[in-house]
Coordinates of C-alpha atoms and ligand atoms in Angstrom, one line a residue:
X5 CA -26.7 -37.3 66.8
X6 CA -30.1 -39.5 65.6
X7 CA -33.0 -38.2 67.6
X8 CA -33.1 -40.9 69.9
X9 CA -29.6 -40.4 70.7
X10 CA -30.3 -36.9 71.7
X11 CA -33.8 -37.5 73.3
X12 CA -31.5 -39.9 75.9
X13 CA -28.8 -37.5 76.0
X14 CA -31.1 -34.8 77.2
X15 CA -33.4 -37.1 79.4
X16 CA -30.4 -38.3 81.1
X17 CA -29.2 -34.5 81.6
X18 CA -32.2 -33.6 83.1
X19 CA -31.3 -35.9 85.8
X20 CA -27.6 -35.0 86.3
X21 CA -28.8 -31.2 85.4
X22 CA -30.3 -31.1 89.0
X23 CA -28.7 -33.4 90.7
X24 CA -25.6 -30.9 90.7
X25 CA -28.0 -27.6 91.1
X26 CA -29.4 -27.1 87.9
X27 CA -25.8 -26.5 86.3
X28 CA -26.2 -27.4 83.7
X29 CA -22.9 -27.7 82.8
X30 CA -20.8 -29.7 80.2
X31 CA -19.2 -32.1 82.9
X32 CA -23.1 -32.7 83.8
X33 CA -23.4 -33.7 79.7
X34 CA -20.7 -35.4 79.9
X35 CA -21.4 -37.7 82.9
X36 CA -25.0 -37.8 81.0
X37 CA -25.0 -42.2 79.8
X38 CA -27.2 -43.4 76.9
X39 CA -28.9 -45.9 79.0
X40 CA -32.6 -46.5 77.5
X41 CA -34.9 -45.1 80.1
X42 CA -37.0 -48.4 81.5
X43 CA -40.1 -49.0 79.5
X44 CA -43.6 -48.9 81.2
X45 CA -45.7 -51.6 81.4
X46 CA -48.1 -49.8 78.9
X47 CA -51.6 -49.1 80.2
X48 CA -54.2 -49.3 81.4
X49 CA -52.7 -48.1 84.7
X50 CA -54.5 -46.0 87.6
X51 CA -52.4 -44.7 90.2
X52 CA -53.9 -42.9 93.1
X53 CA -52.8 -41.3 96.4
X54 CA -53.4 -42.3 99.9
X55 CA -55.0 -45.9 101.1
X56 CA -58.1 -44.5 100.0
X57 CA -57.1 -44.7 96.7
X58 CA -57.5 -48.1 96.6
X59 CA -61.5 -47.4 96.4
X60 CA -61.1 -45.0 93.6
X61 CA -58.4 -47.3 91.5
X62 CA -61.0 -49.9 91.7
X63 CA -63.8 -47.5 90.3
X64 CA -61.6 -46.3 87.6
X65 CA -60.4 -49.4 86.8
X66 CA -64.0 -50.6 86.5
X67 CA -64.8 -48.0 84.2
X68 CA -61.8 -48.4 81.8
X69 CA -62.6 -52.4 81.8
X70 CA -66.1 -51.2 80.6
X71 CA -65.4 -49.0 77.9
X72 CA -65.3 -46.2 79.6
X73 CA -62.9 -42.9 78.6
X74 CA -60.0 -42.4 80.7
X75 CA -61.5 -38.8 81.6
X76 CA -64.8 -40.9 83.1
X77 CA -62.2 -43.1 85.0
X78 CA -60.8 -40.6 86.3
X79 CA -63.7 -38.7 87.3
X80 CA -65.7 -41.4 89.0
X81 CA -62.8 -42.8 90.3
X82 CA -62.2 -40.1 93.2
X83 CA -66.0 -39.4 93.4
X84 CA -66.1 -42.3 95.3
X85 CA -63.8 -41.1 97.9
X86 CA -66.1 -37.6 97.6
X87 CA -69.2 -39.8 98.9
X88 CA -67.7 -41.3 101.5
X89 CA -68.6 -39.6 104.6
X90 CA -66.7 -41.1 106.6
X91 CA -63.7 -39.5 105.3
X92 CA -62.1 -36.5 106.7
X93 CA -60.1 -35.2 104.1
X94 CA -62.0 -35.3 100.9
X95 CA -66.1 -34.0 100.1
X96 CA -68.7 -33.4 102.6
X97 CA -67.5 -35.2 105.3
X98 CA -64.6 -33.3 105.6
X99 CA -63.0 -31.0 108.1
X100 CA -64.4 -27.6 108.3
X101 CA -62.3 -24.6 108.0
X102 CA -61.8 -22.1 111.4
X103 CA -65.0 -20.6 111.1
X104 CA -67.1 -24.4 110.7
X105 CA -67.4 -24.6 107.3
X106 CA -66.8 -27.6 104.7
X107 CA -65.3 -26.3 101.6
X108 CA -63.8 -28.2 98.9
X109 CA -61.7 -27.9 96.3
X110 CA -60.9 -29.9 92.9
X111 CA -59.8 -30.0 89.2
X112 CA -59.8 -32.2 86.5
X113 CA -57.7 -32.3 83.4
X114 CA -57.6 -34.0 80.2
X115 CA -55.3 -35.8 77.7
X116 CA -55.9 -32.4 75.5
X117 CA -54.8 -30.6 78.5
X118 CA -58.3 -28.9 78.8
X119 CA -58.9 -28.3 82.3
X120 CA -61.4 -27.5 85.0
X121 CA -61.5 -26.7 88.8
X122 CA -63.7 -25.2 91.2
X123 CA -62.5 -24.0 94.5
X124 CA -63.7 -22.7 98.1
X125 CA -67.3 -24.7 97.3
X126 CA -70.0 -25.9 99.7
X127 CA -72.4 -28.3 99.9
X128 CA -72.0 -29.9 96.7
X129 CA -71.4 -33.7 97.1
X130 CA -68.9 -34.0 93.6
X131 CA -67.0 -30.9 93.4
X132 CA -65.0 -33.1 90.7
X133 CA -68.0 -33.1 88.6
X134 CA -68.3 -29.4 88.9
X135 CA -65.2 -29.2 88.0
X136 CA -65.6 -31.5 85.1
X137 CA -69.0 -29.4 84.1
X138 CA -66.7 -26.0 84.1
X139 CA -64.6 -27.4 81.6
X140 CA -66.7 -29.1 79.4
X141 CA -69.3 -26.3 79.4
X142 CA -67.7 -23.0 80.0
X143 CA -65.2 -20.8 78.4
X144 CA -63.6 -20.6 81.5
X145 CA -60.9 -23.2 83.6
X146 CA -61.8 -21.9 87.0
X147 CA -64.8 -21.2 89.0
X148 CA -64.4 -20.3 93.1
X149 CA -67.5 -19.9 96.0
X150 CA -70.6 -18.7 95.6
X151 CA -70.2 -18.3 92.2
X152 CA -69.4 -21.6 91.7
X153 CA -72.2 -22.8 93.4
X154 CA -74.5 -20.5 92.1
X155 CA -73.5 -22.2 88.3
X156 CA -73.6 -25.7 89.8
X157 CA -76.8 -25.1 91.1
X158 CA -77.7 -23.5 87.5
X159 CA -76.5 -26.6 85.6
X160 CA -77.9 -29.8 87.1
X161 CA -76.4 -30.1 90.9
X162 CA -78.1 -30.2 93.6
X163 CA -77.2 -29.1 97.3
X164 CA -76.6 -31.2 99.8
X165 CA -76.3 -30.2 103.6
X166 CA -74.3 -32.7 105.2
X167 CA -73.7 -32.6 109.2
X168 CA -71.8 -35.3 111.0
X169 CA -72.1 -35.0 114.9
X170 CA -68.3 -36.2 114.9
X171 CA -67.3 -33.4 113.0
X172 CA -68.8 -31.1 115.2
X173 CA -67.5 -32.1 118.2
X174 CA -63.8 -32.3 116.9
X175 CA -64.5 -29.1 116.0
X176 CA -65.7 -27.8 119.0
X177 CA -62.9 -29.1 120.8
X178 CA -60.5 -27.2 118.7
X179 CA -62.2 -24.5 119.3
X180 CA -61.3 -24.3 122.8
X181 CA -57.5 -23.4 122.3
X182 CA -58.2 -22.5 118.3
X183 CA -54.7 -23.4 117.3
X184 CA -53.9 -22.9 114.1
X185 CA -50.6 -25.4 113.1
X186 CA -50.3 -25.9 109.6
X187 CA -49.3 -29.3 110.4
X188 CA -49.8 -31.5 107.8
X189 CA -50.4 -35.2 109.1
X190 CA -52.4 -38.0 108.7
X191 CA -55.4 -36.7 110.2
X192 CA -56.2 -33.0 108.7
X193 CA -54.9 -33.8 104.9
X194 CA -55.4 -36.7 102.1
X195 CA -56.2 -35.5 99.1
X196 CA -57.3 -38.0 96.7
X197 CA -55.3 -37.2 93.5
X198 CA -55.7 -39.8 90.6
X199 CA -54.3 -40.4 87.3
X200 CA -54.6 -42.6 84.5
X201 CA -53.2 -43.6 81.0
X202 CA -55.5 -46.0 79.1
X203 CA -54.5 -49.2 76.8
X204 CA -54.0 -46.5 73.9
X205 CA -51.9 -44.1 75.5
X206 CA -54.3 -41.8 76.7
X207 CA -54.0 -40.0 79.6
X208 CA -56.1 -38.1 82.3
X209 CA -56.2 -37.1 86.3
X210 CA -58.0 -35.9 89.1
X211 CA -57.7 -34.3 92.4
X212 CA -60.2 -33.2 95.0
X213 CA -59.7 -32.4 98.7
X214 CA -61.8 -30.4 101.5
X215 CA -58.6 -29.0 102.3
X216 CA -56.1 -28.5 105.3
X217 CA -58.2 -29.1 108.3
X218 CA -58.9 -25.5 110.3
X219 CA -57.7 -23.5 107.3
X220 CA -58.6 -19.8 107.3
X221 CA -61.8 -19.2 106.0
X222 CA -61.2 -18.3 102.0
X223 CA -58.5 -20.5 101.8
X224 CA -57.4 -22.0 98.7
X225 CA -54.3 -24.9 98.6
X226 CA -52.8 -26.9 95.8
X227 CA -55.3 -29.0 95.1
X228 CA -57.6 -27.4 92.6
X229 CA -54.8 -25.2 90.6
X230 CA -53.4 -27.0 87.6
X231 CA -49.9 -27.3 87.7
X232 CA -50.1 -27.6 91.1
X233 CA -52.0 -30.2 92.6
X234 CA -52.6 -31.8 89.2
X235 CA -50.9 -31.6 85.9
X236 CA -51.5 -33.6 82.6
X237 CA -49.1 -33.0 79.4
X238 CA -50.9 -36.1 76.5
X239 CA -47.4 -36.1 75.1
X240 CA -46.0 -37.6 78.3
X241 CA -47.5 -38.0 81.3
X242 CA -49.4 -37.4 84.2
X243 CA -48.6 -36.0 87.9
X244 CA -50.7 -35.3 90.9
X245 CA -49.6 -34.2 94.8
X246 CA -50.7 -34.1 98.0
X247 CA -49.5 -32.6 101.2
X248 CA -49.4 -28.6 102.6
X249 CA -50.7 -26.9 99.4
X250 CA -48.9 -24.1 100.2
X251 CA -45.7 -25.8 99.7
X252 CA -46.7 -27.3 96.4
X253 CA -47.7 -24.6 95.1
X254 CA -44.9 -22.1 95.3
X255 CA -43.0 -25.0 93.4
X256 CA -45.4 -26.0 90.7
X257 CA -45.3 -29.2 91.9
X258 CA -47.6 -31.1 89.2
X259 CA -46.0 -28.6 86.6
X260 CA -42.3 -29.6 87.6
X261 CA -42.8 -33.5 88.1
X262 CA -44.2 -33.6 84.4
X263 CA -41.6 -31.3 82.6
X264 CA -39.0 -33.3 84.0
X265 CA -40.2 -36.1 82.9
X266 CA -40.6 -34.3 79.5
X267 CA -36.9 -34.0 79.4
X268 CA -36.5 -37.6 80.1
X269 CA -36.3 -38.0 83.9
X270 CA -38.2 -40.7 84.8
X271 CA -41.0 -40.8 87.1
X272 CA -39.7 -41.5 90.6
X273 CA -37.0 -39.5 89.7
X274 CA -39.2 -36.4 88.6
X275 CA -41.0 -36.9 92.2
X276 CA -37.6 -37.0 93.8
X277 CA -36.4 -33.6 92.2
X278 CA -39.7 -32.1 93.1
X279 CA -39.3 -32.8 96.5
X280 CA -35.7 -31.8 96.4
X281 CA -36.8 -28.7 94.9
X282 CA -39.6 -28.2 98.0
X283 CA -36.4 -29.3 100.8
X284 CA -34.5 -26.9 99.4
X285 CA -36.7 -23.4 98.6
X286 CA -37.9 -24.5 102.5
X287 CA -34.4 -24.8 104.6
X288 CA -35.4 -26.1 108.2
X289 CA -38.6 -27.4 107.4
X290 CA -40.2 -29.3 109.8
X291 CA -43.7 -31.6 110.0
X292 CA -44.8 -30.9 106.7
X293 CA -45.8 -33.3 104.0
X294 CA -45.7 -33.6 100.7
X295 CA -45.8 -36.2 98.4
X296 CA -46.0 -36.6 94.2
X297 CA -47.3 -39.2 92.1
X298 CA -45.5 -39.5 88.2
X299 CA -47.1 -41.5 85.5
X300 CA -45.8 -41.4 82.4
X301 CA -47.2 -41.7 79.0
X302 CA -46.1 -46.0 78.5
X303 CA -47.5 -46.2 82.1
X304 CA -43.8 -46.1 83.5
X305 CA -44.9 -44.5 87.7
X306 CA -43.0 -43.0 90.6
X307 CA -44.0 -41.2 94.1
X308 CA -42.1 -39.6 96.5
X309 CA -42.3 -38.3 99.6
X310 CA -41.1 -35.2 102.2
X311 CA -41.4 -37.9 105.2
X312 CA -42.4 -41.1 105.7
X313 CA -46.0 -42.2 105.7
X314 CA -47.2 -41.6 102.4
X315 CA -48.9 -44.3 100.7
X316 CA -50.4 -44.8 97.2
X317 CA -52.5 -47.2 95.4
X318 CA -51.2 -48.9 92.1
X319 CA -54.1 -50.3 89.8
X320 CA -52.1 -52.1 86.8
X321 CA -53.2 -55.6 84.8
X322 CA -51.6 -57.5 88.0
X323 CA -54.2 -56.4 90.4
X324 CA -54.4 -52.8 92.8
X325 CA -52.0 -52.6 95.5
X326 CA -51.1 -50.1 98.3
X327 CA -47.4 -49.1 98.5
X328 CA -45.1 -46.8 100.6
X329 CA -43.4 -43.8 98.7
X330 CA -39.8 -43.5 99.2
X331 CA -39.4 -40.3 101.5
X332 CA -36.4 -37.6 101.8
X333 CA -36.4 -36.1 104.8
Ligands
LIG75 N1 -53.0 -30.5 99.4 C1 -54.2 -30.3 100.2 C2 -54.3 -28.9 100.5 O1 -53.3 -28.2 100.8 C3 -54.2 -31.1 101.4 C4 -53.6 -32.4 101.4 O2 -53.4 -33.1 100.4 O3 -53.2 -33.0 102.4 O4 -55.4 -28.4 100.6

């Protein structure tokens, strides 16, 4: 069998391989076809989650138009979303954890596969930069709380004490019954996770989040943990998620979407699995969401969805558009 031959046989395995369980049986190789996997459109393409991605597509877009790396794109791209106070989900203007405070959580990764993240940090307006700073400057991947601050602080950031009457009351109204659902919906999650492949194949992503809304002080989710909330393999391809971290995480979400692909899923498909994979390790599960974004190496994409209601943003050569994910549950 020529390599391509086999390369088809095995991506179209991977598909049948879970479809009946993870089997992987002959009748599964035998049912496997040697239908060409589509071809992506090629890049540049920036895919991003949530209608607010449609602000950080156009930033990253505007970036790769002017020269820019894919790993700048990618960076500025969501940082946009960090300054935007008026969002709840994502940097300063977020919603505070059950004790009041903003904390935020992010990572960054490269076509190399270097990586960076910071978690459980306040009062820093780009926590993607920090992020972004750890890897580029540090022998390290991760940095969490004070001591991330205390090293942001150390190496160019500057605080910033942010404090939005709206917030406050919302949160002083929860205060009064200090219910703790971990509900994920459209008002106490959206994490902006972005990624990107550039004209020449390169790829890169992003994620940053202030986190499920009323979380228990100390509280880390999917977001800033690569493999879980973001995962970048240069070889082929790119995958970020958002939803109840908690969920993502025990499946490797990011981690899963992009080693399928790596066996020749494609993207959609990848997503689909990895939300099968979340339905299924979860019998019963009930008002959660999740939702993963695929993007492989030739710019091929995919999302999918636990429910209904998650949206994305697709920045290709025809223009950035907002779409609905297909959903499973
Ligand atoms: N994944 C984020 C977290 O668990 C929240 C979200 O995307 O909705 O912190």
């Amino acid at each position: 069998m020529n390599d391509r031959r086999r390369f088809l046989k095995l991506g179209a395995l991977g598909t049948a391989a879970f479809a009946v369980g993870c089997a992987g049986t002959e009748a599964a190789r035998e049912e496997a076809t040697d239908q060409a996997p589509a071809a992506g459109p090629g890049g540049p393409v920036v895919l991003s989650t949530w209608d607010h991605g449609m602000a950080a597509n156009a930033k990253a877009w505007e970036v790769l138009q002017a020269g820019g790396s894919v790993l700048d794109a990618v960076e500025q791209g969501v940082a946009v979303v960090e300054s935007d106070l008026t969002n709840r989900s994502v940097g300063l203007g977020g919603m505070p954890d059950r004790d009041g405070f903003v904390t935020l959580d992010a990572c960054i990764q490269d076509h190399d596969g270097r990586a960076g993240a910071v978690a459980f940090l306040q009062d820093i307006e780009h926590p993607i930069s920090v992020a972004r700073a750890i890897m580029e400057r540090t022998p390290h991947v991760m940095l969490v709380g004070d001591g991330a601050q205390q090293w942001a602080l150390a190496n160019g950031f500057t605080k910033r004490e942010v404090d939005l009457p709206e917030v406050r009351a919302a949160y002083a109204e929860w205060l009064k019954k200090a219910e703790y659902r971990p509900v994920a919906n459209i008002e106490n999650h959206d994490t902006i996770g972005l990624v990107a492949v550039d004209t020449g194949g390169r790829l890169a992503g992003s994620c940053t989040t202030s986190g499920m809304a009323y979380k228990v002080h100390g509280r880390v989710g999917d977001s800033p943990i690569i493999g879980a909330g973001l995962f970048v393999d240069g070889d082929v391809g790119a995958a970020c998620a958002t939803g109840t971290g908690e969920l993502v995480i025990r499946v490797a979400g990011s981690h899963t979407v992009v080693e399928l692909m790596r066996q020749g899923v494609e993207p959609e498909e990848a997503c689909r699995q990895a939300v099968k994979r979340i339905l299924a390790k979860h019998p019963g599960l009930k008002d959660h969401q999740v939702g993963f974004l695929a993007l492989r190496k030739d710019g091929l994409h995919g999302a999918c969805a636990v429910v209904d209601g998650f949206s994305y943003a697709l920045h290709t050569r025809e223009g950035n558009k907002l779409h609905k994910a297909a959903f499973l549950s």
